[in-house]
Short mmCIF file of C-alpha atoms and ligand atoms in Angstrom, two decimals:
data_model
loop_
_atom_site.label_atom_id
_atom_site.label_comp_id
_atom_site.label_asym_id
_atom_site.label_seq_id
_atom_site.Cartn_x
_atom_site.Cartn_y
_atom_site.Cartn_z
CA UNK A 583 23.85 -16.55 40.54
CA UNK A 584 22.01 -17.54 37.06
CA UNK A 585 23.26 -20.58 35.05
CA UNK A 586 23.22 -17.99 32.18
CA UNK A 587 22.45 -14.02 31.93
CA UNK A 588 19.84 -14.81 29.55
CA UNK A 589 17.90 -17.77 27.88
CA UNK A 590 16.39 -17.75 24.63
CA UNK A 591 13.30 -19.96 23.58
CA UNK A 592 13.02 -20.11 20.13
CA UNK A 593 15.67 -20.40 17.50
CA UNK A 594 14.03 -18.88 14.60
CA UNK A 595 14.77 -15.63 13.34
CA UNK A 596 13.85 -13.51 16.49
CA UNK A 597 15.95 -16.34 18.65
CA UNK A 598 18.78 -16.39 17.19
CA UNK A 599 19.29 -12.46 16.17
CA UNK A 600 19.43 -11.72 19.62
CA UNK A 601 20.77 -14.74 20.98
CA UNK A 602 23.68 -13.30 18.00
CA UNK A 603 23.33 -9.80 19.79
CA UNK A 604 23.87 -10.57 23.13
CA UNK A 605 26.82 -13.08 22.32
CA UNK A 606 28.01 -10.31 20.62
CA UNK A 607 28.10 -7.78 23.75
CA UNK A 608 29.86 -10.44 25.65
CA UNK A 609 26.21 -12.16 27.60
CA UNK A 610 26.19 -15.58 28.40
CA UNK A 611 23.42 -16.36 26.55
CA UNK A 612 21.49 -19.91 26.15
CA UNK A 613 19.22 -20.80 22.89
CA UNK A 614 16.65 -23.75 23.81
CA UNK A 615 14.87 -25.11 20.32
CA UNK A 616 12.34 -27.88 20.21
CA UNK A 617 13.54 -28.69 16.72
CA UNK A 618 16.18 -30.78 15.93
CA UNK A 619 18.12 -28.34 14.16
CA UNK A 620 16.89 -24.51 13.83
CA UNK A 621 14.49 -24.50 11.42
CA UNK A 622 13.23 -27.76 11.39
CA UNK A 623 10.01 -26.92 13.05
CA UNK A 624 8.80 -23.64 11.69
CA UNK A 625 7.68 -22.60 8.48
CA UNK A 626 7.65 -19.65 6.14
CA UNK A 627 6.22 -18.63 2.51
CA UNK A 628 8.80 -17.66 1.78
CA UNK A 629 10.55 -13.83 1.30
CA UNK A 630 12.66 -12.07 3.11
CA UNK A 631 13.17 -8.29 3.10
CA UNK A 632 16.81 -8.16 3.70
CA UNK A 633 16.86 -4.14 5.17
CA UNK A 634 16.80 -5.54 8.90
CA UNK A 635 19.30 -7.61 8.31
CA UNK A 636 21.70 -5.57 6.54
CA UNK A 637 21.20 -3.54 10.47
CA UNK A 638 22.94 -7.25 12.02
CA UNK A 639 25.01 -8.33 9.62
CA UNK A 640 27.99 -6.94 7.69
CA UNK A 641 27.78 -7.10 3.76
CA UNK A 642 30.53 -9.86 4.32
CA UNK A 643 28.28 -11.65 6.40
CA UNK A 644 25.67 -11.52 4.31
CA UNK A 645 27.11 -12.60 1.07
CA UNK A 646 27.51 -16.52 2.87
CA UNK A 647 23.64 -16.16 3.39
CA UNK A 648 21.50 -18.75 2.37
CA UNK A 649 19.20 -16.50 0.19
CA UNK A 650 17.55 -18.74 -2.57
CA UNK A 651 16.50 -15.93 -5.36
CA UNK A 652 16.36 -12.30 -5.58
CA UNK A 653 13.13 -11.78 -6.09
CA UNK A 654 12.36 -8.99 -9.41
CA UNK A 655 8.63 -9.94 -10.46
CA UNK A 656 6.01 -9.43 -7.96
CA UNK A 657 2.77 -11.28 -8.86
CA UNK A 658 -0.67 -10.60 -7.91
CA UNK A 659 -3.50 -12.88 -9.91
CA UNK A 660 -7.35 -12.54 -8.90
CA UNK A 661 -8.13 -16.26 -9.54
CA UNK A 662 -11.74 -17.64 -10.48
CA UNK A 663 -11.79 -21.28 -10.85
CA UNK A 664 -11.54 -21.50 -14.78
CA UNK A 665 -9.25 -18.21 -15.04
CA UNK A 666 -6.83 -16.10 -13.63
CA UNK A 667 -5.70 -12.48 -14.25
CA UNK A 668 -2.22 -11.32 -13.49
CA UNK A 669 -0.37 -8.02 -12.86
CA UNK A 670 3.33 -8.37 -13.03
CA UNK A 671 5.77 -5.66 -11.43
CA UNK A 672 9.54 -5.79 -12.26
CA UNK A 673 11.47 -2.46 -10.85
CA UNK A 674 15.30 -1.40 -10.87
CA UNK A 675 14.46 -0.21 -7.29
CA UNK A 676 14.00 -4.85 -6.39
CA UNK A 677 18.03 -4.81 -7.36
CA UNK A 678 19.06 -1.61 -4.87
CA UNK A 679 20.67 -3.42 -2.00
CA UNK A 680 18.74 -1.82 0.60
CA UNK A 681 15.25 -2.49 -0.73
CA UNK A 682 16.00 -6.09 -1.88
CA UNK A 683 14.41 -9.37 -1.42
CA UNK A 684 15.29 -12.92 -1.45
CA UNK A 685 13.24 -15.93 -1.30
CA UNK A 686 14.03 -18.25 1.47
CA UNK A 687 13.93 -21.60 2.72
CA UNK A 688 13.74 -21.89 6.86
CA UNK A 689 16.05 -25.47 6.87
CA UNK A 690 18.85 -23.65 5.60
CA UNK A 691 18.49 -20.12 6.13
CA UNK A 692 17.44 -20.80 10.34
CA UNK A 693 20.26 -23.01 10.39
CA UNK A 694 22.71 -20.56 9.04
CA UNK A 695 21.68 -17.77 11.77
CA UNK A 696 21.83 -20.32 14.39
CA UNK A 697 25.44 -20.70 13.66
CA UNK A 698 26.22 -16.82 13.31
CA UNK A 699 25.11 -17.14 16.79
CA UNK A 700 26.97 -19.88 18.01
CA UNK A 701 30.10 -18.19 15.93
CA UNK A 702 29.07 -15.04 18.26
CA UNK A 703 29.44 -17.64 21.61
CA UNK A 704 26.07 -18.39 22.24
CA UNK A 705 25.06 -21.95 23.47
CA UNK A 706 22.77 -23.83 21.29
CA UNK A 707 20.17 -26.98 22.88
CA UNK A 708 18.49 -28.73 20.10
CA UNK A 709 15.50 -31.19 20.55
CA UNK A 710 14.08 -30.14 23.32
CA UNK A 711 10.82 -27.91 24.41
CA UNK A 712 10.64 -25.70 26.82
CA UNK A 713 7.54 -26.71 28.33
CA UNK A 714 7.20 -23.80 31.03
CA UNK A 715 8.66 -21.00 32.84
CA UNK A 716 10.41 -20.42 36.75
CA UNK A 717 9.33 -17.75 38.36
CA UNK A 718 10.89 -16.40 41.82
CA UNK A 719 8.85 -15.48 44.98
CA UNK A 720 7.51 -12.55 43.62
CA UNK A 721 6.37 -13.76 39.88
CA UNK A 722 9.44 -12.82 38.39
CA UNK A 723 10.36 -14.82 35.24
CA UNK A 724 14.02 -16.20 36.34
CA UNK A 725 14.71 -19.52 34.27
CA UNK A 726 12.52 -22.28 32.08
CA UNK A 727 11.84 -25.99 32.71
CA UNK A 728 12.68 -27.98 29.76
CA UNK A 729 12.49 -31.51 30.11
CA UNK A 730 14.51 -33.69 32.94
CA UNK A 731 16.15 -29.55 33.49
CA UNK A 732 15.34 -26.54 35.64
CA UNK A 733 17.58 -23.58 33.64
CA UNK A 734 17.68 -20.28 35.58
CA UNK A 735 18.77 -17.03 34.10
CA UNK A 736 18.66 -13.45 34.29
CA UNK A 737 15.95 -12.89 31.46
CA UNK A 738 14.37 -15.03 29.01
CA UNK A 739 13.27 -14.13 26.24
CA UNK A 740 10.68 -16.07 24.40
CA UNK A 741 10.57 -16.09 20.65
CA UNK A 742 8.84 -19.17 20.00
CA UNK A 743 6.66 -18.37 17.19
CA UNK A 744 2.92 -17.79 16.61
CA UNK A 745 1.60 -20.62 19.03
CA UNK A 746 3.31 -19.72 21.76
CA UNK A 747 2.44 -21.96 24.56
CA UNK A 748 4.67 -20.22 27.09
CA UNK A 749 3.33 -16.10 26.25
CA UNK A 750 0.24 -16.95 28.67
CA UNK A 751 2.65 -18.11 31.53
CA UNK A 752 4.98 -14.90 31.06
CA UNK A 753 2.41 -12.16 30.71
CA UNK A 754 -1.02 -13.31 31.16
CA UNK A 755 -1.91 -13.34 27.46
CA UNK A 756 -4.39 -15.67 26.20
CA UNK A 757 -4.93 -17.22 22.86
CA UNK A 758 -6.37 -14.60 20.41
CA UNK A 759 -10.12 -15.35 18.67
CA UNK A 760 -10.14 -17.97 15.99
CA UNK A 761 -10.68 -14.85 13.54
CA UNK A 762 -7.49 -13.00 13.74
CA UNK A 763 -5.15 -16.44 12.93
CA UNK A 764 -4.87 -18.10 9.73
CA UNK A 765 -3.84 -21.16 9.24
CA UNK A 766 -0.91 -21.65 6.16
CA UNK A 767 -0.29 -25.24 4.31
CA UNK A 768 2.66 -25.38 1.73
CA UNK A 769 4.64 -28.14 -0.48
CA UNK A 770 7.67 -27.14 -2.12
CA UNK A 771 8.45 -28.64 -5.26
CA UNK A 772 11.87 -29.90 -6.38
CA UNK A 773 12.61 -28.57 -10.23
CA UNK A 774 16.06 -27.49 -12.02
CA UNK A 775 17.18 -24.37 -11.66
CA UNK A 776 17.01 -23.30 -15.27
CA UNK A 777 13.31 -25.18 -15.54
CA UNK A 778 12.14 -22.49 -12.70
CA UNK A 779 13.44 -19.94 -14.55
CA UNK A 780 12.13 -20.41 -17.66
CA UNK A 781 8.36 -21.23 -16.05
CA UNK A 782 8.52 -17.34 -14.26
CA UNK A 783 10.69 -15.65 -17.31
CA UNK A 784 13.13 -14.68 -14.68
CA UNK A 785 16.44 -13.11 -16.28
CA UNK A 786 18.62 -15.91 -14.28
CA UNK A 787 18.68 -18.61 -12.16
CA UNK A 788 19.67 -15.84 -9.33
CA UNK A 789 16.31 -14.51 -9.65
CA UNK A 790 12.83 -15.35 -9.42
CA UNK A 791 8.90 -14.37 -8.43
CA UNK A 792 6.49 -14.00 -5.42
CA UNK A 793 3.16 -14.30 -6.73
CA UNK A 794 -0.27 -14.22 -4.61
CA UNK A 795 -3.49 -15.57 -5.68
CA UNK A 796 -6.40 -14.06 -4.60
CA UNK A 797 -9.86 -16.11 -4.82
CA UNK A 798 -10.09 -19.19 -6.05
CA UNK A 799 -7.11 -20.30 -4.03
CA UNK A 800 -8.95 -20.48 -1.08
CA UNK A 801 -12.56 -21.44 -2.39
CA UNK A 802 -13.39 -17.93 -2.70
CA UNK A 803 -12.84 -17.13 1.13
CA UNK A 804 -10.48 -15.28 3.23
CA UNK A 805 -7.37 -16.13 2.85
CA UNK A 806 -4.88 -16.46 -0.34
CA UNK A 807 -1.81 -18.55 -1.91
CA UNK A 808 1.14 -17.77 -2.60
CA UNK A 809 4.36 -19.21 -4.70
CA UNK A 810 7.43 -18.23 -4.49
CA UNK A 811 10.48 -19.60 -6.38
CA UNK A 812 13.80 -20.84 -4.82
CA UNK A 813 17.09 -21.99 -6.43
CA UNK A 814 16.04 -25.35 -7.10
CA UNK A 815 12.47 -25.97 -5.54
CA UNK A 816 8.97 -23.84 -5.74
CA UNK A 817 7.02 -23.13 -2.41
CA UNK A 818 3.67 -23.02 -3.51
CA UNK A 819 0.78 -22.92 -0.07
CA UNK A 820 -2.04 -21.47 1.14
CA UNK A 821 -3.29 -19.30 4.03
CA UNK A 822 -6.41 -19.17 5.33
CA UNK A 823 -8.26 -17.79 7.99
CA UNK A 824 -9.24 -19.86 10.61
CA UNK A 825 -12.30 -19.16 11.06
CA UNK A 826 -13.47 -18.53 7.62
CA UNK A 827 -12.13 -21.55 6.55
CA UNK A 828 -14.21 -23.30 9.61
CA UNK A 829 -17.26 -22.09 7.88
CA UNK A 830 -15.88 -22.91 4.28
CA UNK A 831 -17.03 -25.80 1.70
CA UNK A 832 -13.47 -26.99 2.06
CA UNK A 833 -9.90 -27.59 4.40
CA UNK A 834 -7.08 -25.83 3.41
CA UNK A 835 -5.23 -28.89 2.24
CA UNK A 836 -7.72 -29.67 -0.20
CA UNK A 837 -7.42 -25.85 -0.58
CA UNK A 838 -3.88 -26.83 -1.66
CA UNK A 839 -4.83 -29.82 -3.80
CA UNK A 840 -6.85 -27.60 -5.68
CA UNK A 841 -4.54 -24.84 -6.38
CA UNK A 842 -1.64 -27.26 -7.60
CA UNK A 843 -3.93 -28.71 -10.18
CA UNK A 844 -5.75 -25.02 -11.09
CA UNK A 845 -4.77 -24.38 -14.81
CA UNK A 846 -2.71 -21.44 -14.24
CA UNK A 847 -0.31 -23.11 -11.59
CA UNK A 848 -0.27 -26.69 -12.72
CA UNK A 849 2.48 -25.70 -15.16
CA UNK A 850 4.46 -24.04 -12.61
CA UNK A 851 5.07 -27.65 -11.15
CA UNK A 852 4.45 -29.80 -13.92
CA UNK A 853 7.01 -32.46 -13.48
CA UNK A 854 8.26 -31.34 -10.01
CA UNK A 855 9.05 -33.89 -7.15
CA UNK A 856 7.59 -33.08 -3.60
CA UNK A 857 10.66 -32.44 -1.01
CA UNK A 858 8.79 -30.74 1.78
CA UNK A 859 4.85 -30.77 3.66
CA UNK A 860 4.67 -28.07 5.94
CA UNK A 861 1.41 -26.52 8.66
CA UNK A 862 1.98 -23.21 10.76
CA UNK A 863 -0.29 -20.64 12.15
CA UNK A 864 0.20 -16.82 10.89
CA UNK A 865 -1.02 -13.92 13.21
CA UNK A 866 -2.87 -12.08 11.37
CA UNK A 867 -4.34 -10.02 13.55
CA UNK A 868 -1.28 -8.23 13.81
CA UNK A 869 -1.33 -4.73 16.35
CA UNK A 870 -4.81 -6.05 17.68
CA UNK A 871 -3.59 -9.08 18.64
CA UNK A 872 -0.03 -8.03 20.70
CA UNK A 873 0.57 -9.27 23.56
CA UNK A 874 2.14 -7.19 26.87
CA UNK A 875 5.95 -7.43 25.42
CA UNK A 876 7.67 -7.49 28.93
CA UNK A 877 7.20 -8.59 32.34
CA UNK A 878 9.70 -9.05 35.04
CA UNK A 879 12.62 -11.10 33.69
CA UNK A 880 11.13 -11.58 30.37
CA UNK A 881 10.42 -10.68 26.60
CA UNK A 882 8.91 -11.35 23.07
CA UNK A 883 9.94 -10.88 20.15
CA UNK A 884 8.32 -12.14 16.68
CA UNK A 885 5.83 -13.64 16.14
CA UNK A 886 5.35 -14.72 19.35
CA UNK A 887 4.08 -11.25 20.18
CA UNK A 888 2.32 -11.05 17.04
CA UNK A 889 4.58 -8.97 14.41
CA UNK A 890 3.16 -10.17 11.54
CA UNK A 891 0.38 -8.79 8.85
CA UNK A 892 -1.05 -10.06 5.58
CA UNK A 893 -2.12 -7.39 3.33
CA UNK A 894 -3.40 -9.23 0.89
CA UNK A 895 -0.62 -8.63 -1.66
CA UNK A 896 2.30 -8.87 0.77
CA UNK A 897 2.65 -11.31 3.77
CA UNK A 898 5.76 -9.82 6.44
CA UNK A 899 6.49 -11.32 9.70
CA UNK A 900 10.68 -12.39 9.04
CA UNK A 901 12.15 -8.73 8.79
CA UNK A 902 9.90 -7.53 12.07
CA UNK A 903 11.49 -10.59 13.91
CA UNK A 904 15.14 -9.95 13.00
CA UNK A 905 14.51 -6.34 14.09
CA UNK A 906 12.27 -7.23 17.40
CA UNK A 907 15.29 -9.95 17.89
CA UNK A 908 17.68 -7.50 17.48
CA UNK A 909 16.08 -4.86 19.81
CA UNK A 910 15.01 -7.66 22.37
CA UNK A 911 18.78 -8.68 22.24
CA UNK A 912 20.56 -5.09 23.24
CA UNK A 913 18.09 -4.46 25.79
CA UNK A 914 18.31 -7.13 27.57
CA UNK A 915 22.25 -6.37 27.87
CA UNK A 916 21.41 -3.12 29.01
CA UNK A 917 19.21 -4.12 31.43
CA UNK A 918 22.22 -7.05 32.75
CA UNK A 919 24.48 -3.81 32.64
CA UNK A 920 22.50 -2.10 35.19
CA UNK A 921 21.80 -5.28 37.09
CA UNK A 922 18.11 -4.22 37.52
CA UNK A 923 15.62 -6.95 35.03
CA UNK A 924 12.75 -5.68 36.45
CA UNK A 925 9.79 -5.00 33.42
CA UNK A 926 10.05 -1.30 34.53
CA UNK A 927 13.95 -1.63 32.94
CA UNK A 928 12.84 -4.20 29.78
CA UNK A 929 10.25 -1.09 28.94
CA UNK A 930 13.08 0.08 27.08
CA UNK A 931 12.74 -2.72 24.61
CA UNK A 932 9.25 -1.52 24.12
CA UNK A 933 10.08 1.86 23.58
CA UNK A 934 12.78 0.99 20.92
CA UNK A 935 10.43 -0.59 18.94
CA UNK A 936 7.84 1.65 19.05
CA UNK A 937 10.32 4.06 17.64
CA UNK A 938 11.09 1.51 15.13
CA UNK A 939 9.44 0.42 11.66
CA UNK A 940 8.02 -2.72 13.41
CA UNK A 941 5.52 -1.07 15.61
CA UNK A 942 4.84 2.29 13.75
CA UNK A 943 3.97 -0.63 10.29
CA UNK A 944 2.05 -2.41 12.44
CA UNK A 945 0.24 0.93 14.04
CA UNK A 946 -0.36 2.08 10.30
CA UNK A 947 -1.80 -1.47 9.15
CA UNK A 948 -4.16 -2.04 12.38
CA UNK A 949 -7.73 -1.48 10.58
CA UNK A 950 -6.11 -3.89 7.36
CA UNK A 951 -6.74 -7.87 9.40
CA UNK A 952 -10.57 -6.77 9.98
CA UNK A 953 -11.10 -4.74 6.32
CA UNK A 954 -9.50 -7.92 4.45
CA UNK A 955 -11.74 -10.42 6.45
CA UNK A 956 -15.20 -8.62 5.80
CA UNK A 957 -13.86 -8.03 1.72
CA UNK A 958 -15.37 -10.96 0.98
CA UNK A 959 -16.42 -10.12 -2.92
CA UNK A 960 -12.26 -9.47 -3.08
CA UNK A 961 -12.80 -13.40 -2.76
CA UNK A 962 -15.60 -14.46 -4.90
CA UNK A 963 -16.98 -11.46 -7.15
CA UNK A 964 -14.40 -9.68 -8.40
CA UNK A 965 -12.42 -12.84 -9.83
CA UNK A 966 -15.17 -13.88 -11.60
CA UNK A 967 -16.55 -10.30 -12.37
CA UNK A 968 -12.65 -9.84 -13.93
CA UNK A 969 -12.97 -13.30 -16.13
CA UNK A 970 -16.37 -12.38 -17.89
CA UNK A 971 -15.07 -9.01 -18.58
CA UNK A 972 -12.09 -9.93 -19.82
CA UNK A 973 -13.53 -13.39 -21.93
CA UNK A 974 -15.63 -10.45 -23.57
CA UNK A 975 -12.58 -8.50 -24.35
CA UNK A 976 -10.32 -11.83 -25.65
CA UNK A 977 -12.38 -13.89 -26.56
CA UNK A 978 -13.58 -13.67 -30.46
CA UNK A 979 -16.16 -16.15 -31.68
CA UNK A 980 -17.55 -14.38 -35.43
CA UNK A 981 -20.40 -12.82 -33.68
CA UNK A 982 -21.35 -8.90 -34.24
CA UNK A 983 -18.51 -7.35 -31.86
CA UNK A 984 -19.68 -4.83 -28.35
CA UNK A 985 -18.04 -1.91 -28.04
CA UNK A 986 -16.23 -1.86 -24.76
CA UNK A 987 -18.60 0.02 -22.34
CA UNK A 988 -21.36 -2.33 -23.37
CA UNK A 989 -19.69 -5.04 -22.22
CA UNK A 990 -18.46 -4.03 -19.24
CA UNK A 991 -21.53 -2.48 -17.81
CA UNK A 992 -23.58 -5.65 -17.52
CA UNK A 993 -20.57 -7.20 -15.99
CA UNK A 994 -20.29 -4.41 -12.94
CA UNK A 995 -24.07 -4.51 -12.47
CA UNK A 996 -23.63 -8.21 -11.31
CA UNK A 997 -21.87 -6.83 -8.31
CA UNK A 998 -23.26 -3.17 -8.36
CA UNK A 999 -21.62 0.33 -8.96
CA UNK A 1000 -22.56 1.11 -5.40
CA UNK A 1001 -20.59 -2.16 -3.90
CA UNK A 1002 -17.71 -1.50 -5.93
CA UNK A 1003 -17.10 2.37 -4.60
CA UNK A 1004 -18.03 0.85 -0.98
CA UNK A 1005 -14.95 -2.05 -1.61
CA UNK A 1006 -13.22 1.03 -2.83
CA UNK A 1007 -13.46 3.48 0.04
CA UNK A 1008 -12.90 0.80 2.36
CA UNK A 1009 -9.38 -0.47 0.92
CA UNK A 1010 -8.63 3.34 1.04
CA UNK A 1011 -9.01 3.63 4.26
CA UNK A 1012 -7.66 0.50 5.59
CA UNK A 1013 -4.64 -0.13 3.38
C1 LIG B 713 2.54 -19.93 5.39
C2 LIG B 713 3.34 -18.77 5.86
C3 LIG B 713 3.85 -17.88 4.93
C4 LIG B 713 4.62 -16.79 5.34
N1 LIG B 713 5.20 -16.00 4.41
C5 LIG B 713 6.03 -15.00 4.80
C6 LIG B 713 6.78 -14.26 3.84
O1 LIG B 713 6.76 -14.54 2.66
N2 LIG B 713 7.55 -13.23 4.29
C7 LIG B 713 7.65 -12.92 5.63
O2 LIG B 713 8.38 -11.98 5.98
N3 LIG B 713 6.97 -13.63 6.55
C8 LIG B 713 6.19 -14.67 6.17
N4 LIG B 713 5.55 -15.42 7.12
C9 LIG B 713 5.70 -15.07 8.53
C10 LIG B 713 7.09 -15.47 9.04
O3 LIG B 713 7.38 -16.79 8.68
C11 LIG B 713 7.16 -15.34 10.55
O4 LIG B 713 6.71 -14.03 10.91
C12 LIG B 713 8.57 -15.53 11.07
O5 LIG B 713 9.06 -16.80 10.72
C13 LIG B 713 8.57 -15.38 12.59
O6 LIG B 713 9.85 -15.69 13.10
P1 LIG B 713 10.00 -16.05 14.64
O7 LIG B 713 11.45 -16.25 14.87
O8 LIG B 713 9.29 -15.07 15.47
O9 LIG B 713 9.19 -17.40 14.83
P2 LIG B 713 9.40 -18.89 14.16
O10 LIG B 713 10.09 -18.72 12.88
O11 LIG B 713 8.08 -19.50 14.20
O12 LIG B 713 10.40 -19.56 15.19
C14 LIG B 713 9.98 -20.01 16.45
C15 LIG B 713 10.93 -21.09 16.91
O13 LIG B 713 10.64 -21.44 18.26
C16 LIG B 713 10.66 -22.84 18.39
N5 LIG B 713 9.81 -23.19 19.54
C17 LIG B 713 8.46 -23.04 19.64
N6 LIG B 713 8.05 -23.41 20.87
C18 LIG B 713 9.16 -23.81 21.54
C19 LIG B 713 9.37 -24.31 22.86
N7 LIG B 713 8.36 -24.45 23.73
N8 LIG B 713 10.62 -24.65 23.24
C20 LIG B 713 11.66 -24.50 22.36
N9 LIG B 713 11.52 -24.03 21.09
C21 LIG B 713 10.29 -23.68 20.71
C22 LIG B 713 10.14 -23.35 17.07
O14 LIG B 713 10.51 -24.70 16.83
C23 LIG B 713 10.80 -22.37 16.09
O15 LIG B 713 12.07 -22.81 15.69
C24 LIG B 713 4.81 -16.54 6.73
C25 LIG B 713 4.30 -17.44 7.67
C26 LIG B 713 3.60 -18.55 7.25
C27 LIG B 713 3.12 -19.56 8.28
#
């Protein structure tokens, strides 16, 4: 007999969604968490898609969320170091319940799931790491080791994040190439409500911006920032490849330095006290970088098996871990129903999510990681291509006026017609 039906490593969003799942269906269910308190150890951007939770949670339930802001401007700038040019995109269809978006904060909102699934009856171990896995006489995964304590149970499921140290142990994987992880920084930046609101001309303190910087915010190589505002604080980071920023004139916290003090952000923050440093790997790589997802006695869910992508103007990872969490979590109960944990039984996790958005977004976005990486004029080119055009266009100094054509040509021809319809055909095709 198992000290519990099923441990969970990890109590981030994929932890503790199906830690709150299996509670819920009655398991005996065991969340280990290396942090001191769930979400002390992980980091976001941060939004939130709230559609895969609205699948867990009750509309009661979700009103005590910790959301900071509903987010109603999306931002995208192309950045050059002396400029930036910015769409904005405000849409009735950001205030429809179902296709909402909040920005949040990990400390509170981890914490807050945590204890939905405590509240539920699972068991909660802070502080401790599970540092590796027990596996019965034939392989199969049947407990962890975490510290002083050998835990045995039914299935685990691991859904400790992007640098899983345990994924290798439980299915063989090993550590994907250098090139499809990215490395994020961010600071967030204590401000009054009403100051945050005025700075992104949101129409209340309830709401607020995402805004991604393309460019200059990562020295003009792959990668990106990003901002987002909370109730009372700003996240403002960067992520960056890992390997491009290996080969890059700088590291991404002086990546970071520079962004805070770039003339279009330095507003943003002017004033603002620092509260929070965070570092966390993002897999990038996405569908090309997945991991098996079962194996005898165990799963993974999140980003520990890689549900994450970057497109470039939208970074997801939270809403495929409540849903892989969520899938993970009523799986495993069926598989304790029928008393058989066997990876040949957990295949129906797999199968869920391929019928799910997770896997089928992830399918449709596989070509995206490797288009984004080789777009390198998307990084330096186009920003700068953007400011001359537009300093032509805005900027008046008493001298005999260009029609528009005849300043824009010049302007292309520094990257080429030819490149442009190549950059063109390619984002076609991968995005
Ligand atoms: C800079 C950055 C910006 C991002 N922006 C966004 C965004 O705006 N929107 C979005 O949807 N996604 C975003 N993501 C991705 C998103 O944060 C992740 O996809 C999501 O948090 C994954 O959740 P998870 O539960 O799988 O893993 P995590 O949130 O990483 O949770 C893993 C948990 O496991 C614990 N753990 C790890 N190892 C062990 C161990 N051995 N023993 C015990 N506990 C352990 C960790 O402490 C942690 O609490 C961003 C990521 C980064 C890094």
């Amino acid at each position: 007999m198992s000290d519990f039906e099923v441990i969970v490593v990890g109590a981030g969003l994929a932890g503790s969604v199906a830690a709150y799942e299996l509670a819920k269906l009655g398991k005996e269910v065991l969340v280990v968490e290396r942090g001191n308190f769930a979400g002390a150890k992980n980091m976001t951007g941060g939004r939130i898609y709230v559609h895969s939770l609205r699948k867990v949670f009750t509309d009661e339930e979700l009103a005590d969320a910790p959301f900071e802001r509903k987010i109603t401007h999306e931002r995208i700038s192309l950045m050059a170091p002396d400029a930036n040019f910015t769409v904005d995109f405000s849409s009735n269809a950001m205030d429809n319940p179902d296709t909402a978006s909040y920005s949040v904060l990990h400390a509170t909102f981890d914490q807050w799931l945590a204890e939905k699934a405590e509240e539920a009856g699972a068991e909660m171990i802070y502080g401790i790491p599970v540092e590796s896995l027990l596996k019965d006489e034939n392989g199969k995964v049947c407990g962890v080791r975490a510290g002083e304590d050998e835990i045995t149970a039914d299935v685990v499921i691991l859904a400790d994040g992007a640098n899983s140290l345990l994924a290798k142990e439980a299915v063989g994987y090993e550590k994907p190439p250098a090139n499809q992880m990215a490395v994020g920084v961010k600071e967030v930046f204590e401000l009054p409500a009403a100051t945050i609101t005025d700075r992104v001309l949101a129409g209340s303190d309830d709401e607020g911006a995402a805004w991604l910087f393309a460019g200059d915010a990562t020295h003009g190589t792959f990668g990106g920032g990003f901002m987002y505002t909370n109730k009372e604080s700003i996240s403002l980071g960067v992520v960056a490849g890992i390997e491009a920023c290996a080969n890059g004139d700088a590291p991404v916290y002086q990546m970071l330095e520079d962004l805070k003090n770039h003339p279009a952000v330095a507003p943003l923050i002017k004033d603002a006290k620092v509260v929070e440093h965070s570092g966390h790997m993002v897999p990038e790589g996405g569908i090309n970088i997945m991991p098996p997802l079962v194996a005898d006695g165990v799963m993974l869910a999140g980003d520990s098996a890689m549900m994450c992508i970057n497109l470039g103007y939208m970074v997801r990872g939270m809403d495929y871990a409540v849903a892989a969490g969520q899938l993970a979590g009523r799986n495993a109960a069926v598989a304790l129903e029928v008393g058989d944990t066997s990876a040949a039984v957990l295949q129906c996790y797999v199968e869920d999510l391929a019928n799910s958005f997770v896997m089928k977004d992830l399918c449709e976005y596989y070509a995206e990681p490797a288009f984004l990486e080789g777009f390198t004029r998307m990084f330096r080119g186009y920003p700068e291509m953007i400011r001359d055009i537009l300093n032509d266009m805005f900027i008046v100094d008493g001298r005999p006026a260009k029609r528009l054509l005849n300043m824009t040509w010049p302007k292309i021809r520094t990257i080429g017609i030819f490149n442009i319809l190549k950059d063109v055909r390619g984002a076609l095709s991968a995005l």
